[in-house]
Coordinates of C-alpha atoms in Angstrom, one line a residue:
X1 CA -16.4 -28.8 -62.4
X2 CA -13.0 -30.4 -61.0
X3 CA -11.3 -27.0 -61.3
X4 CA -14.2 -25.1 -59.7
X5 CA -14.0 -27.9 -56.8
X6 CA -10.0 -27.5 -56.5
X7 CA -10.3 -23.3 -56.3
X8 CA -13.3 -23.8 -53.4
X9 CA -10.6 -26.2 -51.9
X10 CA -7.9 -23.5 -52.4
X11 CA -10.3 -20.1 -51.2
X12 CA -11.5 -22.8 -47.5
X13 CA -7.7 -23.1 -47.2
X14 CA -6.5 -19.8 -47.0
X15 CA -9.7 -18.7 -45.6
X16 CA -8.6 -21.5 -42.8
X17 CA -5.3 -19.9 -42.5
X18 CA -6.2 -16.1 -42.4
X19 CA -7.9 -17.3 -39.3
X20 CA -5.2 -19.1 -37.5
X21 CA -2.9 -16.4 -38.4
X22 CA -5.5 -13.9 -37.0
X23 CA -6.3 -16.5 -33.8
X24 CA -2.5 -16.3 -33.0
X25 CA -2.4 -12.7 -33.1
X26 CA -4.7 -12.5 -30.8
X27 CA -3.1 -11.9 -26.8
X28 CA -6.1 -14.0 -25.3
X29 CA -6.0 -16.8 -28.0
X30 CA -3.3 -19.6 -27.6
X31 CA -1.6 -18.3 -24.3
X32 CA -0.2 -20.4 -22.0
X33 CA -0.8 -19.4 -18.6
X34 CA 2.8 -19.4 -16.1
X35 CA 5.8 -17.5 -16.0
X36 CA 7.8 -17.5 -19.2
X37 CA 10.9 -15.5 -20.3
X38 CA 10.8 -13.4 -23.2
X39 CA 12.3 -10.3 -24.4
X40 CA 11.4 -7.2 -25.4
X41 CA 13.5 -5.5 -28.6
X42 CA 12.9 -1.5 -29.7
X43 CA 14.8 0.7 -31.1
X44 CA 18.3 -1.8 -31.5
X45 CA 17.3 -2.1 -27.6
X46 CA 17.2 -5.6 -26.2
X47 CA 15.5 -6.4 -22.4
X48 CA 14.8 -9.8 -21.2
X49 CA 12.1 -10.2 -18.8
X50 CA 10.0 -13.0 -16.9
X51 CA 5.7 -12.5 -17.6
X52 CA 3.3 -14.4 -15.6
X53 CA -0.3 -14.9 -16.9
X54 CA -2.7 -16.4 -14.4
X55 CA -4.7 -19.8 -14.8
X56 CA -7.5 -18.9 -16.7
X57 CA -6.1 -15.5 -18.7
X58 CA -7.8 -15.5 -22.2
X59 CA -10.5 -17.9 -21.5
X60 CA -13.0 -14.7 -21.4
X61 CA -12.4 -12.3 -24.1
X62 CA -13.8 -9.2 -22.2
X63 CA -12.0 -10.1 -19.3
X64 CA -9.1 -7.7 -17.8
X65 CA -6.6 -8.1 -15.6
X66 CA -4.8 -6.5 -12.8
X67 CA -0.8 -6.3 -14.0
X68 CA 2.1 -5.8 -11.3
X69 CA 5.3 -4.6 -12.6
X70 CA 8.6 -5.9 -10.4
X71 CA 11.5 -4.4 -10.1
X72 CA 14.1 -6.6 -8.8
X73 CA 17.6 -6.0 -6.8
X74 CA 20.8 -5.6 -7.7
X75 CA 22.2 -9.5 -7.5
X76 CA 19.7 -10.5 -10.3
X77 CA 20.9 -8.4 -13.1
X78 CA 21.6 -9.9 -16.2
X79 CA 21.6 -10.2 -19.8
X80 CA 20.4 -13.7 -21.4
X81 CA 17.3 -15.9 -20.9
X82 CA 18.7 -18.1 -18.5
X83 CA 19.7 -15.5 -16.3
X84 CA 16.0 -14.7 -16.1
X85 CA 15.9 -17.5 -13.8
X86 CA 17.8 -15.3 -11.1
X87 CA 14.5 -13.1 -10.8
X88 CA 12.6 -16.4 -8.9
X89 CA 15.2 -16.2 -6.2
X90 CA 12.6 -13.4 -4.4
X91 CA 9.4 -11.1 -4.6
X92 CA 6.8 -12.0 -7.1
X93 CA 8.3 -14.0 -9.5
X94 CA 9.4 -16.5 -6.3
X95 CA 5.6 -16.1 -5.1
X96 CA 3.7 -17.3 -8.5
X97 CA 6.5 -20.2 -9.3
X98 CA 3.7 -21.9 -6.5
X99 CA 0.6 -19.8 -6.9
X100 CA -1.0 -20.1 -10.3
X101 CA -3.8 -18.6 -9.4
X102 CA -2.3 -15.2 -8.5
X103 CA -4.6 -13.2 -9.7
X104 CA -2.3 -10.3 -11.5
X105 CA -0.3 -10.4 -14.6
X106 CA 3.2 -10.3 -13.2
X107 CA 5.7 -8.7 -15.4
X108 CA 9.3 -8.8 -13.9
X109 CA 11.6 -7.1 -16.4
X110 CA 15.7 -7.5 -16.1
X111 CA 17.8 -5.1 -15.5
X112 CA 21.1 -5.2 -17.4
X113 CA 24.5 -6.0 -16.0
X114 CA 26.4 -2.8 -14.3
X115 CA 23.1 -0.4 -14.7
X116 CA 20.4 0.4 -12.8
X117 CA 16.8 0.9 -12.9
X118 CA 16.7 4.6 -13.2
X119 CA 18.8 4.5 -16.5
X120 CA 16.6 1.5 -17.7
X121 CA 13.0 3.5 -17.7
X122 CA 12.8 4.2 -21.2
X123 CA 13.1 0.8 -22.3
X124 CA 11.0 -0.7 -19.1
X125 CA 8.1 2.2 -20.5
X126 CA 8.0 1.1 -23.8
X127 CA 7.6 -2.7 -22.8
X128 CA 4.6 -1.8 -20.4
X129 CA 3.3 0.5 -23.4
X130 CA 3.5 -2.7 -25.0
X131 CA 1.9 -5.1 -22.8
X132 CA -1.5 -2.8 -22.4
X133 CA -1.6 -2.8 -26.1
X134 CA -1.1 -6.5 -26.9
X135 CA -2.6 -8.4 -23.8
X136 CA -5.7 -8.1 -21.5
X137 CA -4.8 -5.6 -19.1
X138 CA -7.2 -3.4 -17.2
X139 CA -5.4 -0.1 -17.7
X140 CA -6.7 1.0 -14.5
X141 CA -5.0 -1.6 -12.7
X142 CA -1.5 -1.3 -13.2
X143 CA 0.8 -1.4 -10.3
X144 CA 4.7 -0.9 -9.8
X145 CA 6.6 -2.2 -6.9
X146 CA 10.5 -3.2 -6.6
X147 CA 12.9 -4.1 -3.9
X148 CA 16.2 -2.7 -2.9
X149 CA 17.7 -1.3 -6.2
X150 CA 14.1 -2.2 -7.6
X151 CA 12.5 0.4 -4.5
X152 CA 14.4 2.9 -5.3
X153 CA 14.0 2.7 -9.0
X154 CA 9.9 2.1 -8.6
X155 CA 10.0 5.4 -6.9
X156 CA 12.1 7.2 -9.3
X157 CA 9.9 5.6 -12.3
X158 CA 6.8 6.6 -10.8
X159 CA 7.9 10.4 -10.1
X160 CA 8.8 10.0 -13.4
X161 CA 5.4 9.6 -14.8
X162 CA 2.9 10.2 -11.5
X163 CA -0.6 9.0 -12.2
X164 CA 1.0 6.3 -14.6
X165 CA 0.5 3.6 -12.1
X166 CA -3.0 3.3 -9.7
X167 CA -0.5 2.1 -6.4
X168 CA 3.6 1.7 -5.6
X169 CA 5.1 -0.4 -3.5
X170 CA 8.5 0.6 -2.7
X171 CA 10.2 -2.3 -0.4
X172 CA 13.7 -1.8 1.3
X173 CA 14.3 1.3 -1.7
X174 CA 14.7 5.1 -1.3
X175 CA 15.3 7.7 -3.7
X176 CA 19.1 8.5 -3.4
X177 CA 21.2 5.8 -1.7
X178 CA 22.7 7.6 2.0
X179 CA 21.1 10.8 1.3
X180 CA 18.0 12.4 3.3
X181 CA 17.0 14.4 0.6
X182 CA 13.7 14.8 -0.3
X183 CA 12.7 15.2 -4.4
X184 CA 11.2 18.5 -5.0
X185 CA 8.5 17.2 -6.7
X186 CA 7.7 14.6 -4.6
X187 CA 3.9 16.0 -4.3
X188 CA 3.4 14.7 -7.7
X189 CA 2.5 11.0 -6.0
X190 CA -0.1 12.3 -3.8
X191 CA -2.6 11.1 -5.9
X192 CA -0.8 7.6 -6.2
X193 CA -1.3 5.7 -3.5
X194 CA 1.9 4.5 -1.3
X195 CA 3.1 1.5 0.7
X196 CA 6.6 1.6 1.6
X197 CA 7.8 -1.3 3.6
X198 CA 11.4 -1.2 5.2
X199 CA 13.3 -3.4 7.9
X200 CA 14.0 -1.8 11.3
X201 CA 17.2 -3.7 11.2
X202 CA 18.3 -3.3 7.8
X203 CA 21.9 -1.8 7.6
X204 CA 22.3 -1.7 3.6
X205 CA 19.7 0.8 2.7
X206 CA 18.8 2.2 6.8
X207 CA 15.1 2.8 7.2
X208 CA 14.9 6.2 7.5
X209 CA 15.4 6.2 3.8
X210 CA 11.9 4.9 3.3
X211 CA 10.5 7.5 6.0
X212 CA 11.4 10.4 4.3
X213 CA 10.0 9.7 2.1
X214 CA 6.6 8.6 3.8
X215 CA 7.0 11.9 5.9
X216 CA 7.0 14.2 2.6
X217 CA 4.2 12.6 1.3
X218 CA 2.3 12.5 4.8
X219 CA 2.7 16.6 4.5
X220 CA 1.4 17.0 1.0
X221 CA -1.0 15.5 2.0
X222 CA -0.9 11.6 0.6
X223 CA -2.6 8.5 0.3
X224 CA 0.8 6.9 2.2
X225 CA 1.7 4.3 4.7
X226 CA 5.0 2.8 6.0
X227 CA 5.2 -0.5 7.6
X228 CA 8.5 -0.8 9.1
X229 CA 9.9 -4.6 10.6
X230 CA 10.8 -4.3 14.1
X231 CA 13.2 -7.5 13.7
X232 CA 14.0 -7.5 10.0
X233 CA 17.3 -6.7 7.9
X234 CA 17.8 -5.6 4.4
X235 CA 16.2 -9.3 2.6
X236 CA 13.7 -10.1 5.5
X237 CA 11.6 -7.2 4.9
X238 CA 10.7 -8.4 1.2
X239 CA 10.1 -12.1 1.9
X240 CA 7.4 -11.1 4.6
X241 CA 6.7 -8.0 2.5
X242 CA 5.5 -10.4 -0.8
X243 CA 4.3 -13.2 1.7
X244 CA 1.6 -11.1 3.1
X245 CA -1.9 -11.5 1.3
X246 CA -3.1 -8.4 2.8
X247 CA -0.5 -6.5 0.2
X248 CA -1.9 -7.9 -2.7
X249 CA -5.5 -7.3 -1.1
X250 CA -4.1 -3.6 -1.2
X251 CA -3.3 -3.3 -4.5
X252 CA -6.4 -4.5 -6.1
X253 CA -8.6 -2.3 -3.8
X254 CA -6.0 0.7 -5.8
X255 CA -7.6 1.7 -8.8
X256 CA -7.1 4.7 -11.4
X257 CA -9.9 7.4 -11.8
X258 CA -12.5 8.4 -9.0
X259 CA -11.9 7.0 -6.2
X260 CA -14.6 5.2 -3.9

């Protein structure tokens, strides 16, 4: 009888266990809603990046979420954890620091020291492979948007893969710094619908490099707009740019598939 007691005692423990071990497997069991750095290893790969889960991720198993992916600029490149802590200097990561009810998943990936976005896509696809398969993300809500070296490379990533993302948001970015010209395939995106925002005033990356842009995309035809600041430089179009409600009101209106 004793033994028989101790192996019932033995089978509820691991039984016990087996379900903790499942529970913390689990992307909306456990989570702790906030920004947090983490990073993201593949292949003998390494990127370190910032994710933001709203208040109130996990608490409904069938829910989904809306995810942005950020792009940041060049001046918050880095390679450890606690230069993650650049990326809250601007754009999204700055905006949920005080918002946590922002109602995306916010993932804000790093971009390594002396590299740029467009030779970081691999690694940045993989992770957002990863985050659709581990967490509670509405696959036909995922958005891209980046500023300055983040514009350009969200409009490079997204002719890289058109109809991977339901809306991009390109601020202060172009596709090929000081050059007008115009990607051949840039009718790929005009099923992806675009909001470029630029500064009139901005004399790092001029204006015009977001109008191209717009103006290809207008003659495809495209789902495209450009909001241009009549008294903004280079970093005062993003801080209005991610200040403004009515942007994020945009994106979640943006979905994939048929279109209302």
């Amino acid at each position: 009888m004793r033994s028989q007691r101790r192996t019932g005692l033995i089978l509820a423990l691991a039984s016990a266990l087996l379900y903790l071990a499942a529970c913390s497997a689990r992307p909306d069991v456990q989570v702790q809603a906030g920004q947090k750095a983490h990073t993201f290893e593949r292949g003998g790969s390494r990127l370190n990046y910032l994710l933001f889960l709203p208040r109130g991720y996990g608490q409904a198993t069938d829910e989904r979420w809306p995810l942005l992916l950020f792009l940041h600029g060049m001046a918050q490149r880095g390679d450890s954890l606690e230069e993650l802590e650049l990326l809250k200097e601007d754009g999204p990561p700055l905006v949920v620091e005080g918002q946590p009810d922002f109602p995306f998943i916010l993932l804000s990936p790093q971009c390594p020291p002396n590299s740029y976005w467009e030779h970081e896509l691999d690694q940045v696809d993989a992770l957002l492979d990863d985050m659709l398969s581990n967490y509670a993300v509405d696959p036909d809500r995922v958005y891209l948007t980046g500023l300055s070296m983040g514009g350009f490379g969200a409009w490079h990533y997204a002719l890289r893969d058109p109809g991977r993302f339901a809306a991009l948001v390109p601020v202060a970015g172009g596709h090929q710094l000081g050059s007008d010209a115009v990607p051949a395939d840039i009718c790929a995106l005009q099923d992806t619908p675009t909001w470029a925002l630029h500064g009139a005033l901005d004399d790092v990356v001029p204006a015009w490099q977001s109008g191209v842009l717009v103006d290809a995309l207008r003659a495809c035809p495209a789902d495209v707009k450009l909001t241009l600041y009549a008294e903004a430089d280079h970093d005062d179009a993003w801080t209005r740019a991610y200040a403004d409600p009515a942007l994020y009101e945009w994106l979640l209106a943006q979905r994939q598939g048929p279109r209302p």
